[in-house]
Short mmCIF file of C-alpha atoms and ligand atoms in Angstrom, two decimals:
data_model
loop_
_atom_site.label_atom_id
_atom_site.label_comp_id
_atom_site.label_asym_id
_atom_site.label_seq_id
_atom_site.Cartn_x
_atom_site.Cartn_y
_atom_site.Cartn_z
CA UNK A 19 109.05 90.94 127.78
CA UNK A 20 105.78 92.00 126.13
CA UNK A 21 106.33 95.64 127.06
CA UNK A 22 109.82 95.83 125.53
CA UNK A 23 109.28 95.79 121.74
CA UNK A 24 108.21 98.89 119.87
CA UNK A 25 104.53 98.84 118.98
CA UNK A 26 105.39 99.89 115.42
CA UNK A 27 104.15 97.29 112.95
CA UNK A 28 106.59 95.56 110.65
CA UNK A 29 107.24 97.15 107.22
CA UNK A 30 105.04 94.48 105.62
CA UNK A 31 102.06 95.29 107.82
CA UNK A 32 102.52 99.06 107.67
CA UNK A 33 102.57 98.84 103.88
CA UNK A 34 99.48 96.62 103.80
CA UNK A 35 97.50 98.94 106.10
CA UNK A 36 98.46 101.99 104.03
CA UNK A 37 97.68 100.22 100.74
CA UNK A 38 94.25 99.03 101.93
CA UNK A 39 93.24 102.30 103.59
CA UNK A 40 95.07 105.17 101.82
CA UNK A 41 95.83 103.81 98.35
CA UNK A 42 92.26 102.48 97.94
CA UNK A 43 91.01 106.00 98.72
CA UNK A 44 93.37 107.53 96.11
CA UNK A 45 92.37 104.95 93.50
CA UNK A 46 88.72 104.97 94.49
CA UNK A 47 88.55 101.19 94.80
CA UNK A 48 87.15 98.98 97.55
CA UNK A 49 89.67 97.24 99.80
CA UNK A 50 88.15 93.88 98.80
CA UNK A 51 89.07 94.65 95.17
CA UNK A 52 92.73 95.36 95.93
CA UNK A 53 95.06 92.39 96.36
CA UNK A 54 98.26 93.13 98.24
CA UNK A 55 101.14 90.70 97.70
CA UNK A 56 104.36 91.20 99.64
CA UNK A 57 107.73 89.81 98.55
CA UNK A 58 109.72 89.11 101.69
CA UNK A 59 113.05 87.67 102.85
CA UNK A 60 111.12 85.94 105.56
CA UNK A 61 108.93 82.84 105.91
CA UNK A 62 107.44 84.16 109.19
CA UNK A 63 105.71 86.89 107.16
CA UNK A 64 103.31 84.26 105.78
CA UNK A 65 102.05 83.74 109.33
CA UNK A 66 102.18 87.43 110.23
CA UNK A 67 99.88 88.53 107.40
CA UNK A 68 97.26 86.02 108.62
CA UNK A 69 97.11 87.44 112.15
CA UNK A 70 93.56 88.51 113.00
CA UNK A 71 94.58 91.98 114.14
CA UNK A 72 95.83 92.75 110.61
CA UNK A 73 92.41 92.25 108.96
CA UNK A 74 89.28 94.35 108.59
CA UNK A 75 86.01 92.38 108.40
CA UNK A 76 87.97 89.32 107.34
CA UNK A 77 89.86 91.15 104.57
CA UNK A 78 93.59 91.04 105.20
CA UNK A 79 95.83 94.09 104.89
CA UNK A 80 98.35 91.82 103.13
CA UNK A 81 96.58 89.10 101.19
CA UNK A 82 99.60 86.99 100.25
CA UNK A 83 103.24 86.94 101.24
CA UNK A 84 105.77 85.18 99.04
CA UNK A 85 109.46 84.83 99.72
CA UNK A 86 112.26 86.25 97.59
CA UNK A 87 113.26 82.63 96.85
CA UNK A 88 109.75 81.92 95.57
CA UNK A 89 109.82 85.08 93.44
CA UNK A 90 113.19 84.04 91.97
CA UNK A 91 111.78 80.65 91.11
CA UNK A 92 108.72 82.24 89.42
CA UNK A 93 111.01 84.55 87.43
CA UNK A 94 113.15 81.60 86.32
CA UNK A 95 110.15 79.47 85.43
CA UNK A 96 108.92 82.31 83.16
CA UNK A 97 112.35 82.48 81.46
CA UNK A 98 112.81 86.15 82.33
CA UNK A 99 116.42 87.29 82.22
CA UNK A 100 116.72 90.18 84.65
CA UNK A 101 120.08 91.24 83.22
CA UNK A 102 118.34 92.13 79.93
CA UNK A 103 115.57 94.22 81.52
CA UNK A 104 115.85 98.02 81.55
CA UNK A 105 116.04 99.77 84.93
CA UNK A 106 112.67 101.11 86.07
CA UNK A 107 111.35 102.96 89.08
CA UNK A 108 108.64 101.52 91.29
CA UNK A 109 105.12 102.90 90.81
CA UNK A 110 104.20 105.90 92.91
CA UNK A 111 102.74 107.12 95.25
CA UNK A 112 103.87 104.08 97.25
CA UNK A 113 107.08 103.37 95.33
CA UNK A 114 109.55 105.95 96.62
CA UNK A 115 112.06 104.66 99.14
CA UNK A 116 115.11 105.99 100.92
CA UNK A 117 118.52 104.67 101.93
CA UNK A 118 117.07 104.33 105.43
CA UNK A 119 114.54 101.83 104.06
CA UNK A 120 117.22 99.83 102.23
CA UNK A 121 119.32 99.28 105.36
CA UNK A 122 116.36 97.73 107.21
CA UNK A 123 117.57 94.54 105.55
CA UNK A 124 120.74 94.20 107.61
CA UNK A 125 121.52 93.88 111.31
CA UNK A 126 121.99 97.37 112.74
CA UNK A 127 120.14 98.96 109.84
CA UNK A 128 116.78 99.56 111.49
CA UNK A 129 118.40 101.33 114.44
CA UNK A 130 120.66 103.34 112.09
CA UNK A 131 117.60 104.45 110.10
CA UNK A 132 115.88 105.40 113.38
CA UNK A 133 118.95 107.31 114.57
CA UNK A 134 119.11 109.31 111.30
CA UNK A 135 115.59 110.58 112.01
CA UNK A 136 115.72 110.71 115.83
CA UNK A 137 118.89 112.84 115.76
CA UNK A 138 117.19 115.57 113.74
CA UNK A 139 113.94 115.43 115.73
CA UNK A 140 115.75 115.45 119.10
CA UNK A 141 118.41 118.06 118.39
CA UNK A 142 116.56 120.19 115.84
CA UNK A 143 119.81 120.20 113.84
CA UNK A 144 120.55 118.82 110.39
CA UNK A 145 122.48 115.57 110.48
CA UNK A 146 125.54 116.05 108.31
CA UNK A 147 127.23 112.67 108.87
CA UNK A 148 124.61 110.18 107.73
CA UNK A 149 126.71 107.01 108.01
CA UNK A 150 126.80 105.57 111.53
CA UNK A 151 129.53 103.02 110.94
CA UNK A 152 129.71 102.29 114.68
CA UNK A 153 126.29 100.61 114.39
CA UNK A 154 127.36 98.35 111.50
CA UNK A 155 128.97 94.93 111.49
CA UNK A 156 128.26 91.24 111.68
CA UNK A 157 129.32 90.50 115.28
CA UNK A 158 126.38 88.84 117.08
CA UNK A 159 126.15 91.49 119.83
CA UNK A 160 127.26 95.08 119.30
CA UNK A 161 127.08 98.25 121.35
CA UNK A 162 127.68 101.87 120.48
CA UNK A 163 127.20 105.30 121.97
CA UNK A 164 125.96 107.99 119.61
CA UNK A 165 126.44 111.68 120.36
CA UNK A 166 123.11 113.51 119.98
CA UNK A 167 124.68 116.97 120.12
CA UNK A 168 125.96 116.55 123.67
CA UNK A 169 123.55 113.81 124.82
CA UNK A 170 125.02 110.31 124.79
CA UNK A 171 122.59 107.71 123.41
CA UNK A 172 123.49 104.08 124.16
CA UNK A 173 122.47 101.53 121.57
CA UNK A 174 122.51 97.73 121.77
CA UNK A 175 122.21 95.43 118.75
CA UNK A 176 121.87 91.65 118.48
CA UNK A 177 121.12 89.24 115.68
CA UNK A 178 120.14 85.58 116.06
CA UNK A 179 118.01 84.63 119.04
CA UNK A 180 120.81 83.21 121.22
CA UNK A 181 122.53 86.58 121.07
CA UNK A 182 119.21 88.35 121.69
CA UNK A 183 118.79 86.30 124.88
CA UNK A 184 122.28 87.31 126.08
CA UNK A 185 121.58 90.97 125.35
CA UNK A 186 118.21 90.90 127.14
CA UNK A 187 119.65 88.99 130.11
CA UNK A 188 122.37 91.66 130.34
CA UNK A 189 119.70 94.37 130.43
CA UNK A 190 117.70 92.51 133.11
CA UNK A 191 120.72 92.11 135.37
CA UNK A 192 121.69 95.75 134.93
CA UNK A 193 124.93 94.91 133.13
CA UNK A 194 123.79 96.98 130.13
CA UNK A 195 122.00 100.29 130.08
CA UNK A 196 120.63 101.17 126.67
CA UNK A 197 118.28 103.84 125.39
CA UNK A 198 117.34 101.68 122.41
CA UNK A 199 118.01 98.16 121.19
CA UNK A 200 117.57 96.39 117.88
CA UNK A 201 117.10 92.63 117.61
CA UNK A 202 116.98 90.66 114.36
CA UNK A 203 116.11 86.97 114.47
CA UNK A 204 118.12 85.87 111.43
CA UNK A 205 121.90 85.78 110.93
CA UNK A 206 122.93 89.16 109.53
CA UNK A 207 119.28 90.34 109.69
CA UNK A 208 116.89 89.89 106.77
CA UNK A 209 119.81 89.35 104.37
CA UNK A 210 120.05 85.93 106.04
CA UNK A 211 116.28 85.36 106.23
CA UNK A 212 114.81 81.91 105.75
CA UNK A 213 112.97 83.02 102.61
CA UNK A 214 116.10 84.26 100.84
CA UNK A 215 118.00 82.27 98.19
CA UNK A 216 119.86 79.58 100.12
CA UNK A 217 123.41 80.42 101.16
CA UNK A 218 124.21 76.98 102.60
CA UNK A 219 126.13 78.56 105.47
CA UNK A 220 128.55 80.45 103.21
CA UNK A 221 129.30 83.59 105.19
CA UNK A 222 130.83 85.24 102.10
CA UNK A 223 127.32 85.33 100.57
CA UNK A 224 125.96 87.10 103.67
CA UNK A 225 128.92 89.51 103.52
CA UNK A 226 128.25 90.24 99.83
CA UNK A 227 124.59 91.02 100.63
CA UNK A 228 125.71 93.19 103.57
CA UNK A 229 128.04 95.19 101.29
CA UNK A 230 125.37 95.49 98.58
CA UNK A 231 122.87 96.95 101.06
CA UNK A 232 125.22 99.73 102.20
CA UNK A 233 126.31 100.41 98.60
CA UNK A 234 122.67 100.83 97.58
CA UNK A 235 122.05 103.10 100.60
CA UNK A 236 125.05 105.29 99.76
CA UNK A 237 123.75 105.78 96.19
CA UNK A 238 120.24 106.84 97.18
CA UNK A 239 119.33 110.49 96.69
CA UNK A 240 117.30 110.53 99.92
CA UNK A 241 118.74 108.62 102.88
CA UNK A 242 116.51 109.64 105.80
CA UNK A 243 112.95 108.31 106.17
CA UNK A 244 111.44 111.64 107.25
CA UNK A 245 112.72 113.32 104.06
CA UNK A 246 110.79 110.96 101.76
CA UNK A 247 108.37 113.37 100.00
CA UNK A 248 105.69 110.69 99.76
CA UNK A 249 105.89 110.00 103.50
CA UNK A 250 105.58 113.74 104.17
CA UNK A 251 102.53 113.87 101.87
CA UNK A 252 101.04 110.75 103.45
CA UNK A 253 101.14 112.45 106.85
CA UNK A 254 99.83 115.75 105.47
CA UNK A 255 96.94 114.23 103.53
CA UNK A 256 95.99 111.16 105.54
CA UNK A 257 97.75 110.28 108.79
CA UNK A 258 97.94 113.77 110.28
CA UNK A 259 101.06 113.46 112.39
CA UNK A 260 103.17 110.68 113.95
CA UNK A 261 101.19 108.96 116.75
CA UNK A 262 97.92 110.54 115.57
CA UNK A 263 94.84 108.40 116.13
CA UNK A 264 94.91 107.22 112.50
CA UNK A 265 98.61 106.39 112.52
CA UNK A 266 98.25 104.64 115.87
CA UNK A 267 95.42 102.56 114.44
CA UNK A 268 97.13 101.70 111.14
CA UNK A 269 100.85 101.64 111.92
CA UNK A 270 100.98 100.20 115.42
CA UNK A 271 100.11 96.88 117.00
CA UNK A 272 99.95 95.23 120.40
CA UNK A 273 101.38 92.01 121.79
CA UNK A 274 99.76 89.34 123.89
CA UNK A 275 100.79 86.16 125.65
CA UNK A 276 99.84 83.30 123.33
CA UNK A 277 99.66 80.96 126.33
CA UNK A 278 96.52 82.83 127.45
CA UNK A 279 94.80 82.73 124.06
S1 LIG B 324 115.31 89.09 110.59
FE1 LIG B 324 114.54 87.13 109.81
S2 LIG B 324 112.64 86.74 110.99
FE2 LIG B 324 113.14 88.93 111.20
S3 LIG B 324 111.97 89.95 109.56
FE3 LIG B 324 114.06 89.56 108.77
S4 LIG B 324 113.89 87.61 107.71
FE4 LIG B 324 112.07 87.75 109.04
#
């Protein structure tokens, strides 16, 4: 199992590594003087940011992780009415995001974001149809074949761990043959994460979040990760190229058997 997952770090840990290594350079501050706080749909992120491999000399890449439910409670306790606040952009250079980033929050979204980029890298052609509706949905296990300009790419998707087990068992027995799979632990993906405002099992709330994610994606000016101008600049100025030594060091991780620790 340990050789199956991608070595790419989670968005939280990629952001933390970039903030503590690239942003500190831009701002000319020491990493110890920068405090990175992530706001996550996920309670597991509190553990993840404490993992030893995501620290340098005891200084974490992400210092604190709070859940969206905790943020909502802080906002309420400060009597801030979000409906009365003007719209604002996030601060740059680390504030620009794409539709591909937005859909990471829903089952099928990470693989759709990857397909939007992989299609152009693999075929060398511009992707005209950005929406891969065949990858979307809330069924626990889904499969689709995507046409990469004549090459059929088989994708498997599961959310919730019972479904993940069935998908992986199917791969082991040879019942399924995929080029790529996406697994999300929570129902619906991060929209159903344990750190999110409680939905008390109401599937209509998950569905409303699902619809909101794709609506937000469709309204974004940039919808492919590799077209984000700040990502392009980050590679030009700092990381070099995908899988360079620096990007391998900062954006990737490794897995180990905790029984042997
Ligand atoms: S799917 Fe659940 S466990 Fe996985 S990152 Fe999202 S909220 Fe966390």
